[in-house]
Coordinates of C-alpha atoms in Angstrom, one line a residue:
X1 CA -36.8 54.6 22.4
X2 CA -36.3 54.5 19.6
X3 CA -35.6 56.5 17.4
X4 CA -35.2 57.8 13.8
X5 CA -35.2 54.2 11.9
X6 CA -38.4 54.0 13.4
X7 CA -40.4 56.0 11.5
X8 CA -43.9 55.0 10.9
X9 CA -46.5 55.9 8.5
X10 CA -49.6 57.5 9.4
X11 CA -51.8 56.5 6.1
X12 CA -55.3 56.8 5.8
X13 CA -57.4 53.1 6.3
X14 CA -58.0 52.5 2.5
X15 CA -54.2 53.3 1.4
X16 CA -53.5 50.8 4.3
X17 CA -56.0 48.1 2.9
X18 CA -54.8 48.5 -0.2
X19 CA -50.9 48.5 -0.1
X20 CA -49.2 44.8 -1.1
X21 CA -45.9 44.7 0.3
X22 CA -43.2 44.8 -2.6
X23 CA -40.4 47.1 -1.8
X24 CA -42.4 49.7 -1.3
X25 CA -41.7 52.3 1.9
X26 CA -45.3 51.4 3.3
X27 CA -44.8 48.2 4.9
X28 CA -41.2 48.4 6.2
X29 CA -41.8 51.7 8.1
X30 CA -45.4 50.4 9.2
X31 CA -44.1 47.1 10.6
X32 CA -40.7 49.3 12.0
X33 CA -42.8 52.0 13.9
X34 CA -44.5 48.9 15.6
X35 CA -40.9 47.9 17.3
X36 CA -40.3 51.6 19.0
X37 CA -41.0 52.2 22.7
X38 CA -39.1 55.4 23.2
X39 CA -37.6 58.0 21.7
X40 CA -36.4 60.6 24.1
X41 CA -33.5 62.8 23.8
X42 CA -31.7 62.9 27.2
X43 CA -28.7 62.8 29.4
X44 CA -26.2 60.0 30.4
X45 CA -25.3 59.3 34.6
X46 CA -26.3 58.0 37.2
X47 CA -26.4 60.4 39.5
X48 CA -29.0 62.8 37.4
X49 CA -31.1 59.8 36.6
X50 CA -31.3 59.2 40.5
X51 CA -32.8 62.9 40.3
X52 CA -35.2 61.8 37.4
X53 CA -33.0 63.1 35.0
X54 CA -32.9 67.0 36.1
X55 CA -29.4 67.9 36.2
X56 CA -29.2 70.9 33.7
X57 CA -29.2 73.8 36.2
X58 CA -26.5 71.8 38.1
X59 CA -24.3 69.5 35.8
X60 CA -21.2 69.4 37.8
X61 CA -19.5 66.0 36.7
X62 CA -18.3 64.9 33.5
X63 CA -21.6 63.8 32.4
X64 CA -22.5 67.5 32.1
X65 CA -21.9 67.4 28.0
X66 CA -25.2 65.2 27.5
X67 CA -27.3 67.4 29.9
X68 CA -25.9 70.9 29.9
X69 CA -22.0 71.6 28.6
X70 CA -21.4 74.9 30.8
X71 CA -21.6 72.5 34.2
X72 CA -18.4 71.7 32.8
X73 CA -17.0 74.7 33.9
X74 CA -17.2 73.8 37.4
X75 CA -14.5 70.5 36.9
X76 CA -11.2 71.3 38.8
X77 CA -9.3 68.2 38.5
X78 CA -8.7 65.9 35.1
X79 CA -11.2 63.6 35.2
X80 CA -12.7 60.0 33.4
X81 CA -16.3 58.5 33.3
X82 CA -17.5 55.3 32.1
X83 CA -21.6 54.7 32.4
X84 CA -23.1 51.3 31.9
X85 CA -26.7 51.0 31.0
X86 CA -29.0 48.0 31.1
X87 CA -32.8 47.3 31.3
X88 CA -35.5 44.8 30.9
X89 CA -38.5 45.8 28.9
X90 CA -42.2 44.5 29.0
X91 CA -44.4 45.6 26.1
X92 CA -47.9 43.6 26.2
X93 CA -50.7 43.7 23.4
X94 CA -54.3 42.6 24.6
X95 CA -57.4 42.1 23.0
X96 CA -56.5 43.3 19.2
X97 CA -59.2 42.3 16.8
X98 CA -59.9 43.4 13.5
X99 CA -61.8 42.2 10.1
X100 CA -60.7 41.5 6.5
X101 CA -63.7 41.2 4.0
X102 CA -66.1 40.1 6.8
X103 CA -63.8 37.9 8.0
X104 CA -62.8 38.2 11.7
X105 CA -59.2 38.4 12.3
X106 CA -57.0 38.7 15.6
X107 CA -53.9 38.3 17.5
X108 CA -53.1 36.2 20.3
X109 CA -52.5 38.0 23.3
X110 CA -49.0 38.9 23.0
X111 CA -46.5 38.8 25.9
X112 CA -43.1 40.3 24.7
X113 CA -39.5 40.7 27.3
X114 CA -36.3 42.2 26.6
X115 CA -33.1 42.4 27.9
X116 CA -30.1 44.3 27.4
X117 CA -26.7 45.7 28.5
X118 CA -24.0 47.7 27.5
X119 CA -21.3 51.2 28.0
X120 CA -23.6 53.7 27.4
X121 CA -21.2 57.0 27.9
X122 CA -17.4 57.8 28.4
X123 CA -15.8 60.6 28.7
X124 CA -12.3 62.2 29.5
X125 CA -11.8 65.9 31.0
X126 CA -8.9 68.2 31.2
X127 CA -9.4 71.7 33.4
X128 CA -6.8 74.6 33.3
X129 CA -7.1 78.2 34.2
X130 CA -7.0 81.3 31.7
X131 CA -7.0 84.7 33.3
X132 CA -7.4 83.4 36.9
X133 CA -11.1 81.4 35.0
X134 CA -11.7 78.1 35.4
X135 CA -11.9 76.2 31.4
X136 CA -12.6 72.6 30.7
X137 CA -11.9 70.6 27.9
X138 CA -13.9 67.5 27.2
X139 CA -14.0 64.6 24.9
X140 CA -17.5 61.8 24.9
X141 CA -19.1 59.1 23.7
X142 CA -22.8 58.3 24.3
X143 CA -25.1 56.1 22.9
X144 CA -28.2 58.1 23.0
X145 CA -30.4 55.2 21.1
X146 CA -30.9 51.5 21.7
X147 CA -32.9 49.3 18.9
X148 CA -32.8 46.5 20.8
X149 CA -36.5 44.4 20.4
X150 CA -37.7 41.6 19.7
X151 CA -41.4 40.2 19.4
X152 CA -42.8 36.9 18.7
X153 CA -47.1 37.3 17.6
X154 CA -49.6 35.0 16.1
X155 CA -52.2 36.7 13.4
X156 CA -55.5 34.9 13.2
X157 CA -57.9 35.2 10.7
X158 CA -61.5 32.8 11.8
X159 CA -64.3 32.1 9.3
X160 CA -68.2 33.3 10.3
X161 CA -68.5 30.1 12.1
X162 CA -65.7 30.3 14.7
X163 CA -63.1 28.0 13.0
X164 CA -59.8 29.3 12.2
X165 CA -59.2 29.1 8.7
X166 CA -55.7 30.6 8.3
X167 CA -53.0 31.9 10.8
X168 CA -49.7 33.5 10.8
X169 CA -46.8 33.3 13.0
X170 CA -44.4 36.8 13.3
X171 CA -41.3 37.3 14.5
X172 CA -40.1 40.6 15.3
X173 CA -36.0 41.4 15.8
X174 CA -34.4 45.0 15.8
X175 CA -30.7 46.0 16.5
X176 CA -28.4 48.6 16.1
X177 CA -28.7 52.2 17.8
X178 CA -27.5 55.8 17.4
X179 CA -24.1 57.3 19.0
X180 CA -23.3 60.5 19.4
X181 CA -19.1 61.7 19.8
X182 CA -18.7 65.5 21.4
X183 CA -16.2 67.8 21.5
X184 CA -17.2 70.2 24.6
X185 CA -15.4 73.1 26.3
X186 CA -17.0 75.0 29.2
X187 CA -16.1 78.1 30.3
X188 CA -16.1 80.3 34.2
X189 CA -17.0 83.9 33.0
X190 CA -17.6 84.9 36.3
X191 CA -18.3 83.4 39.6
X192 CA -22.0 83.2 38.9
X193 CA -22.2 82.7 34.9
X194 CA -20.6 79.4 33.2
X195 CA -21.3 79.3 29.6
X196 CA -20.4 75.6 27.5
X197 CA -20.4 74.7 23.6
X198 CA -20.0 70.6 22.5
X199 CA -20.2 69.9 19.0
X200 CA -21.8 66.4 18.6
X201 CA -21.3 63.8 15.8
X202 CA -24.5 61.6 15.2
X203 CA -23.8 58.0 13.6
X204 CA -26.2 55.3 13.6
X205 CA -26.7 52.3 12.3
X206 CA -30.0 49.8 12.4
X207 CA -31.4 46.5 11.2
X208 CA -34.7 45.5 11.1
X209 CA -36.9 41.8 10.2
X210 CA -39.8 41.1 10.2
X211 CA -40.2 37.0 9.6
X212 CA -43.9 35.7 9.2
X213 CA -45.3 31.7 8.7
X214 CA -48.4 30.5 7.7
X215 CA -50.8 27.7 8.6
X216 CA -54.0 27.0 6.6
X217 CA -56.2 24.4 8.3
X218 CA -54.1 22.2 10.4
X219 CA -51.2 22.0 6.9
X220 CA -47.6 22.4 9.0
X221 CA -46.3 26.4 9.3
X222 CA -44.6 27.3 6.2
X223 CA -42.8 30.2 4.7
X224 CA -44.8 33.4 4.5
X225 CA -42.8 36.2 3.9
X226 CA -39.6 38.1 5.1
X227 CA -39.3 42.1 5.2
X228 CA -36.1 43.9 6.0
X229 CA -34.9 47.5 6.6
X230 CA -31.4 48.3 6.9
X231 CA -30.7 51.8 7.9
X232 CA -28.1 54.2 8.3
X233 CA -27.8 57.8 10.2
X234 CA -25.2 60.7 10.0
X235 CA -25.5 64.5 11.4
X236 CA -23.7 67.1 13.0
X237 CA -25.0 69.6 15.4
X238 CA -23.8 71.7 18.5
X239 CA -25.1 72.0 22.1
X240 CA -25.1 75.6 24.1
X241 CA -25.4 75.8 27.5
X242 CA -25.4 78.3 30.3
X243 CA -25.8 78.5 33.9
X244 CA -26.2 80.9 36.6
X245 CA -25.3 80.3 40.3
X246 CA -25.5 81.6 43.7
X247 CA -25.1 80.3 46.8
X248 CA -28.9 78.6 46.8
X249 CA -30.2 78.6 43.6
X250 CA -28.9 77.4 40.4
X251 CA -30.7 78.2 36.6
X252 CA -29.9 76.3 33.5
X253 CA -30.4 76.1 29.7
X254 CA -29.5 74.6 27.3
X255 CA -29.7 74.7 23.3
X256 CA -29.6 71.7 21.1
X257 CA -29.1 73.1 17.4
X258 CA -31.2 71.7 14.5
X259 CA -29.6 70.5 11.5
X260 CA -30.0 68.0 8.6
X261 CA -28.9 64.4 8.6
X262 CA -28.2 62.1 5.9
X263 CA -30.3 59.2 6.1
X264 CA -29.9 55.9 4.1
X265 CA -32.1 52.9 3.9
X266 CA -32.4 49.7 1.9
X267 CA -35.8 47.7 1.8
X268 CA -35.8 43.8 1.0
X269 CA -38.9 41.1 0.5
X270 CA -38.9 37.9 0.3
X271 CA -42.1 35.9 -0.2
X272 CA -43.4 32.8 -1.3
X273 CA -44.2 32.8 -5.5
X274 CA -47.1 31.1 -5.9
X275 CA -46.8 30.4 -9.4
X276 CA -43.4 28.7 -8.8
X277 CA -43.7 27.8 -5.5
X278 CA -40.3 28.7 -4.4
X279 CA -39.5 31.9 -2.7
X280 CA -38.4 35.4 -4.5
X281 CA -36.7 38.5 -2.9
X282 CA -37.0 41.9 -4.3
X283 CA -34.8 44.8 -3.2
X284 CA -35.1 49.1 -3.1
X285 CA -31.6 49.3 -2.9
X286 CA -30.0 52.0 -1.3
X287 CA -32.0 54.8 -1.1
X288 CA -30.4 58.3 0.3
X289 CA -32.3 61.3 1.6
X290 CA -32.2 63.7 4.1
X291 CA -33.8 64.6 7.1
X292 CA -34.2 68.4 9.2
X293 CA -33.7 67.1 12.4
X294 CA -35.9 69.9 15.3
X295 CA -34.2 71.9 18.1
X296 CA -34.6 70.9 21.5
X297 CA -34.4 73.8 24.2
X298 CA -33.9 72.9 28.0
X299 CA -34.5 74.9 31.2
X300 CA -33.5 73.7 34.6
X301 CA -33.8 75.1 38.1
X302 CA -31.6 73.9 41.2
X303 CA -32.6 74.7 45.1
X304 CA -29.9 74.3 47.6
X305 CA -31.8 73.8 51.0
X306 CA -29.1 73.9 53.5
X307 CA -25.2 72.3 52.7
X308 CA -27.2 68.7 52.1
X309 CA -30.8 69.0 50.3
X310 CA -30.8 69.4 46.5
X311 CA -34.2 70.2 44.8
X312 CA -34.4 70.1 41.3
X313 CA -36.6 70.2 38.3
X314 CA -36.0 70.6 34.0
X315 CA -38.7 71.4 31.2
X316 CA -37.6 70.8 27.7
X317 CA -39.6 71.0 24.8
X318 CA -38.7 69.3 21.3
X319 CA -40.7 70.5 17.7
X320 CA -41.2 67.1 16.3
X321 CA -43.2 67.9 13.7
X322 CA -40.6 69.6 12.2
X323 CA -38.3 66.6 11.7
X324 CA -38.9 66.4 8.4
X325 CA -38.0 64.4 4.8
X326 CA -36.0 67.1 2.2
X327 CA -35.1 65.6 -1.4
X328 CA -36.6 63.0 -3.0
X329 CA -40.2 61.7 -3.2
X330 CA -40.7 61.9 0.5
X331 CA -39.7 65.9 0.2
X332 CA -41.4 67.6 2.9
X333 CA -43.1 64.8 4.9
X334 CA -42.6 64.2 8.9
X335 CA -40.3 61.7 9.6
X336 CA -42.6 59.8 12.0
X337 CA -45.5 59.3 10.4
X338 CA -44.9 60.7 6.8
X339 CA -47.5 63.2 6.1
X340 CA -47.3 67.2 5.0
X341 CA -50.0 67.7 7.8
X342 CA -48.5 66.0 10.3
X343 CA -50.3 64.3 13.2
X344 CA -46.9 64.3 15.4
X345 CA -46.6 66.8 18.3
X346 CA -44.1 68.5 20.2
X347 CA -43.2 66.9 23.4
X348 CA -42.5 69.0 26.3
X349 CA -40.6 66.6 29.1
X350 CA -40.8 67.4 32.9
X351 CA -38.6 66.3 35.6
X352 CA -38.3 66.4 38.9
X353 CA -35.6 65.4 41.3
X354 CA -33.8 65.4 44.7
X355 CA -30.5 64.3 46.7
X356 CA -30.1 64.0 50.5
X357 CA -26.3 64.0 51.5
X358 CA -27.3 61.4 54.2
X359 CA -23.8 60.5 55.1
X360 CA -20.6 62.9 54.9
X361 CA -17.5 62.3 56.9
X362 CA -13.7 63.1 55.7
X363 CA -12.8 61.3 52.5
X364 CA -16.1 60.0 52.2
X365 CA -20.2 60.8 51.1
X366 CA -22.9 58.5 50.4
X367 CA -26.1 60.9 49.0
X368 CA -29.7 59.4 48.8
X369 CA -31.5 60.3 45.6
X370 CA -35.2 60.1 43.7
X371 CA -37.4 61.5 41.1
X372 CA -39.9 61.7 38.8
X373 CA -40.7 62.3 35.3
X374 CA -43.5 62.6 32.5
X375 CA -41.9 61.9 28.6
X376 CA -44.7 62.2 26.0
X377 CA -43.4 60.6 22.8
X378 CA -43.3 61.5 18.9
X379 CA -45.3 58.1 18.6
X380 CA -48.9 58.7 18.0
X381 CA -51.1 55.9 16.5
X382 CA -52.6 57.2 13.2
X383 CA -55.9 55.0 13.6
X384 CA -56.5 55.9 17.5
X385 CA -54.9 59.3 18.1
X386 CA -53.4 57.6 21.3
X387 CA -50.1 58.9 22.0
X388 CA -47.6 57.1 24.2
X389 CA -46.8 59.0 27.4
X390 CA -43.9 57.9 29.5
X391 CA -44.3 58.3 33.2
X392 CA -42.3 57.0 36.5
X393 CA -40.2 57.7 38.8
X394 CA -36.6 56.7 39.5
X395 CA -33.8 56.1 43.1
X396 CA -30.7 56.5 43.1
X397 CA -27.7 56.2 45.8
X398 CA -24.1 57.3 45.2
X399 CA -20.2 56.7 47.0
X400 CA -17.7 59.6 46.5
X401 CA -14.5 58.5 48.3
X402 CA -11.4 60.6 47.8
X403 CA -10.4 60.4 44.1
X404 CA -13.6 58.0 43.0
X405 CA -17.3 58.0 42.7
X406 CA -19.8 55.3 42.1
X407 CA -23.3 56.1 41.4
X408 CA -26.4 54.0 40.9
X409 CA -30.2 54.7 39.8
X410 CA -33.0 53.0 38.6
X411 CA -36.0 54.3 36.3
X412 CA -39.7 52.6 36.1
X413 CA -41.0 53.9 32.9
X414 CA -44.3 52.8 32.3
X415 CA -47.5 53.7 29.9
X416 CA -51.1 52.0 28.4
X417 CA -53.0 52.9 25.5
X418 CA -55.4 51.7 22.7
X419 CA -53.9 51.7 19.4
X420 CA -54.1 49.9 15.8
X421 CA -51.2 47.0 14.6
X422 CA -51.0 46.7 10.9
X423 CA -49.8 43.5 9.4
X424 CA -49.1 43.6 5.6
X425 CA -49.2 39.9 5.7
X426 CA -52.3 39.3 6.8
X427 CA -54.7 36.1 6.2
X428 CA -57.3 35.4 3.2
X429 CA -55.5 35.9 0.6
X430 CA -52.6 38.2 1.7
X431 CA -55.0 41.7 2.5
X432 CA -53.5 43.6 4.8
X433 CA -54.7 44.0 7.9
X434 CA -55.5 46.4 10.9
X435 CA -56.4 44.8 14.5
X436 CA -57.4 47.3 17.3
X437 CA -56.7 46.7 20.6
X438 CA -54.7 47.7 24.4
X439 CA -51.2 48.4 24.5
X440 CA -49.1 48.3 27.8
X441 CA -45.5 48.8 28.2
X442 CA -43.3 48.4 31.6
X443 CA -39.7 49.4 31.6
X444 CA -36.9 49.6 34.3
X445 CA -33.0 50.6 33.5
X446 CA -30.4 50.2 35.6
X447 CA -27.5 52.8 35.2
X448 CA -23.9 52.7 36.9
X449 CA -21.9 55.3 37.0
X450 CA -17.9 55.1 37.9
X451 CA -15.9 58.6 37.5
X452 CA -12.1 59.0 38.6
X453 CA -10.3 62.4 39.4
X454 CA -6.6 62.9 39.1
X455 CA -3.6 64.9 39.9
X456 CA -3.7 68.2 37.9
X457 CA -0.4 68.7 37.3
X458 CA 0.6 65.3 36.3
X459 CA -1.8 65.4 33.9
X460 CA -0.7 68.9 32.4
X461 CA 2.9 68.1 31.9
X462 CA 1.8 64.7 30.1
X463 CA 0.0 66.5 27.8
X464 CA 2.3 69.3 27.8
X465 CA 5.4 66.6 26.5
X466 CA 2.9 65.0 24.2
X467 CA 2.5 68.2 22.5
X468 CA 5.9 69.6 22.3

């Protein structure tokens, strides 16, 4: 979910009721923070989403840099990971209702459904020992955002007497995402303390429209208006990590710097002109600013019961009211809801997890996995104070034979709430519009996981001839 494009505004009711759309950054970001459903910071692999996503005190594959980069440390053999994500998405809206100048106004009930798939980390890894201590070289890719959305609504507006006087039909479509490219070496200080740096590129890239029709009085649906946000995202920041081991209990952490990001946005309308009765466009054009991205800090905690029970549990906590605007004329305002007294909390995630080793014979282990998690969100409704709360719980079941491992979990996210919908292109006479009403969202992902082990010493002479 979603993510920095999707900033939204969190203005008063009258600036709302009196805002036309132009090119203004009202609209776009209003209509944009209506098209997030998440926006958590976390971890690629199927094997910690079986355990609900707590795998920082542990971290022991390749998958390590997302969740805790010292887990490298504990890599003996060269080693490549691919992890392919999908889900399908649900997002209702029920009962929204609202008034324009006495006029009633309302959508339909709105049923919304999306789909998608695609490689969502990869990763190569290269151990070798210094001083009789284990180090690990890594190199990743992981798409840490997804955009995908789409929504179809209907707006109507009804006269005193029941009759719909005016309606409009709006189509929602989002795409794009943000990726994040690390550079991550882990390090065996002693047999109990593994310490881990990654330095991580952010690049990102996102479009947004919003297309709207209009029917008056039974006349056939024509043109209302077109708003669209195309976005851009660059930063660089670094991850620490540490863990301590023993032979039953494992305790991580994990540091995710802050730093500033360039972000880059053009704005473009297109309505219908009345007085010529053709359509115009009007543009912002690029507009560059910056934004001071927050720290995230991590703990984790690992409980070996025996040589096949794993319990374990994270807690990370994330500042989002400090992700703010610097430069420009939105210079010290939050990022999500754009105000110097920002209504945006800080999210503190909890997860809890735990793997079975149900089968283990020679050459081959099939573990059993589940969890649970709670993920409140940056995302809280400026009319309602409701803020979106992720909850749910996840399964996962994994395959290590010999030199391969296949993992596989799936996560049921899920959350209601009542919040407000603006649409700037509201009926009677273009007046934009609040409706109020429930919200309820239903998500499942599906992650596969495929990591392959080989040969050290191969490996070290290839890259030992490659670099002379």
């Amino acid at each position: 979910m979603r993510p920095w494009f999707l900033a939204g505004l969190a203005l008063g009711p009258a600036v709302l009721h009196a805002q036309t759309p132009g090119t203004s950054a009202a609209p776009f970001f209003l209509l944009t923070q209506q098209a997030r459903t998440a926006f958590t910071v976390e971890g690629a692999g199927a094997r910690a989403m079986g355990m609900g996503g707590a795998f920082t005190a542990i971290a022991d594959d390749a998958t390590a840099v997302s969740y805790n980069p010292a887990g490298l440390a504990q890599l003996v053999r060269p080693e490549v990971s691919a992890v392919a994500q999908g889900f399908t998405r649900n997002l209702d809206f029920k009962g929204f209702a609202g008034s324009v100048a006495g006029v009633r106004t309302a959508f339909e009930d709105t049923y919304n459904k999306d789909r998608d798939l695609a490689l969502s980390f990869a990763s190569a890894a290269v151990p070798w020992k210094w001083g009789g201590r284990n180090l690990v070289l890594l190199l990743s890719y992981q798409k840490v955002f997804d955009f995908t959305y789409r929504s179809d609504v209907s707006y109507l507006a009804s006269t005193n007497g029941g009759t719909t006087s005016q309606a409009i039909g709006q189509s929602v479509a989002q795409n794009g995402g943000v990726a994040q490219y690390s550079l991550a070496l882990g390090a065996e200080v002693s047999s109990r303390i593994l310490l881990g740096v990654a330095v991580n590129r952010w690049t990102g890239r996102s479009g947004f429209t919003s297309f709207s029709q209009r029917t008056t009085t039974g006349v056939d649906h024509i043109f209302d208006s077109n708003l669209s946000q195309e976005s851009t995202f660059q930063g660089l920041n670094a991850t620490l990590g540490l863990i301590w081991r023993s032979e039953w209990l494992n305790l991580g952490f994990t540091y995710r710097t802050p730093f500033r990001a360039t972000y880059v946005f053009t704005n473009t309308y297109t309505y219908l002109d009345n007085a010529i009765g053709i359509p115009a466009t009007e543009t912002s054009g690029a507009t560059t600013t910056a934004i001071n991205w927050p720290e995230t800090l991590t703990w984790g905690l690992g409980v070996h019961l025996g040589s096949r029970v794993l319990i374990t549990a994270d807690w990370s906590l994330t500042p989002w009211s400090r992700a703010r605007f610097k430069g420009g004329s939105l210079d010290g305002l939050n990022w999500f809801d754009l105000q110097s007294r920002s209504l945006t909390p800080k999210a503190t995630d909890t997860k809890v997890g735990v793997e079975w080793l149900a089968l283990v014979r020679p050459g081959l282990v099939v573990p059993l996995r589940a969890g649970a998690f709670r993920q409140p969100q940056p995302l809280v409704d400026p009319l309602t104070g409701a803020q979106r709360v992720l909850e749910g719980w996840t399964v996962g079941v994994g395959v290590k034979m010999r030199n391969l491992t296949v993992d596989m979990a799936l996560k049921a996210s899920h959350d209601h709430r009542f919040i407000s919908r603006f649409n700037t292109d509201a009926p009677i006479g273009g007046v934009a519009s609040t409706a109020y009403g429930m919200e309820r969202l239903a998500e499942y992902r599906l992650y596969l996981s495929c990591i392959y082990q080989f040969q050290t010493e191969p490996v070290h002479r290839a890259i030992a001839w490659v670099f002379g």
